[in-house]
Amino acid sequence: VQLQASGGGLVQAGDSLRLACAASGRDFNTNIMGWFRQAPGKRREFVAAINWSGTTTKYSDSVKGRFTISRDNTKNTAYLQMNSLTPEDTAVYYCAARGARITVIHSTPNSYAFWGQGTQVTVSS
């Protein structure tokens, strides 16, 4: 699976953004998809993940209630809707896939086999 993240940008606190992760290759619709982020000088951290059917999601406590992960298997695309953004959300956001037919959602980066290139999100105060 090859992944391409897009949709980042510079916004003000309180604004919204929607990130997209377009997948090519085989097995997108059998992959758990995840979003991670990495701020300068910090470790890559889990943001959200969704199972292959879209029926199960998981969020970090820092984004729960503000971010929504979704997917459209007909378009081979996963999304991250980000609302009520704060400067603390500033980071490079990465999408990732766990691997074909793995059914358990994990929040650790090394549980994901495939990664996109990242898209910058900057939130000004």
PDB file of N, CA and C in Angstrom, residues 11-12 14-18 81-85:
ATOM      1  N   VAL A  11      -3.780  27.555   9.730  1.00  0.00           N
ATOM      2  CA  VAL A  11      -5.098  28.017  10.146  1.00  0.00           C
ATOM      3  C   VAL A  11      -4.980  28.718  11.493  1.00  0.00           C
ATOM      4  N   GLN A  12      -6.060  29.348  11.902  1.00  0.00           N
ATOM      5  CA  GLN A  12      -6.104  30.003  13.201  1.00  0.00           C
ATOM      6  C   GLN A  12      -6.759  29.087  14.230  1.00  0.00           C
ATOM      7  N   GLY A  14      -9.237  27.488  16.600  1.00  0.00           N
ATOM      8  CA  GLY A  14     -10.678  27.401  16.472  1.00  0.00           C
ATOM      9  C   GLY A  14     -11.156  26.970  15.094  1.00  0.00           C
ATOM     10  N   ASP A  15     -10.267  27.021  14.125  1.00  0.00           N
ATOM     11  CA  ASP A  15     -10.620  26.637  12.759  1.00  0.00           C
ATOM     12  C   ASP A  15     -10.657  25.121  12.608  1.00  0.00           C
ATOM     13  N   SER A  16     -11.048  24.689  11.421  1.00  0.00           N
ATOM     14  CA  SER A  16     -11.120  23.264  11.087  1.00  0.00           C
ATOM     15  C   SER A  16     -10.292  22.974   9.852  1.00  0.00           C
ATOM     16  N   LEU A  17      -9.852  21.737   9.752  1.00  0.00           N
ATOM     17  CA  LEU A  17      -9.174  21.230   8.571  1.00  0.00           C
ATOM     18  C   LEU A  17      -9.589  19.781   8.376  1.00  0.00           C
ATOM     19  N   ARG A  18      -9.570  19.330   7.119  1.00  0.00           N
ATOM     20  CA  ARG A  18      -9.785  17.916   6.850  1.00  0.00           C
ATOM     21  C   ARG A  18      -8.589  17.378   6.086  1.00  0.00           C
ATOM     22  N   GLN A  81     -11.005  14.583  10.051  1.00  0.00           N
ATOM     23  CA  GLN A  81     -11.664  15.877  10.227  1.00  0.00           C
ATOM     24  C   GLN A  81     -11.215  16.455  11.562  1.00  0.00           C
ATOM     25  N   MET A  82     -10.631  17.622  11.529  1.00  0.00           N
ATOM     26  CA  MET A  82     -10.089  18.248  12.734  1.00  0.00           C
ATOM     27  C   MET A  82     -10.829  19.550  12.995  1.00  0.00           C
ATOM     28  N   ASN A  83     -11.513  19.609  14.114  1.00  0.00           N
ATOM     29  CA  ASN A  83     -12.269  20.802  14.503  1.00  0.00           C
ATOM     30  C   ASN A  83     -11.667  21.409  15.760  1.00  0.00           C
ATOM     31  N   SER A  84     -12.015  22.651  15.996  1.00  0.00           N
ATOM     32  CA  SER A  84     -11.574  23.354  17.209  1.00  0.00           C
ATOM     33  C   SER A  84     -10.064  23.226  17.402  1.00  0.00           C
ATOM     34  N   LEU A  85      -9.333  23.500  16.353  1.00  0.00           N
ATOM     35  CA  LEU A  85      -7.886  23.340  16.403  1.00  0.00           C
ATOM     36  C   LEU A  85      -7.253  24.341  17.364  1.00  0.00           C
TER      37      LEU A  85
END
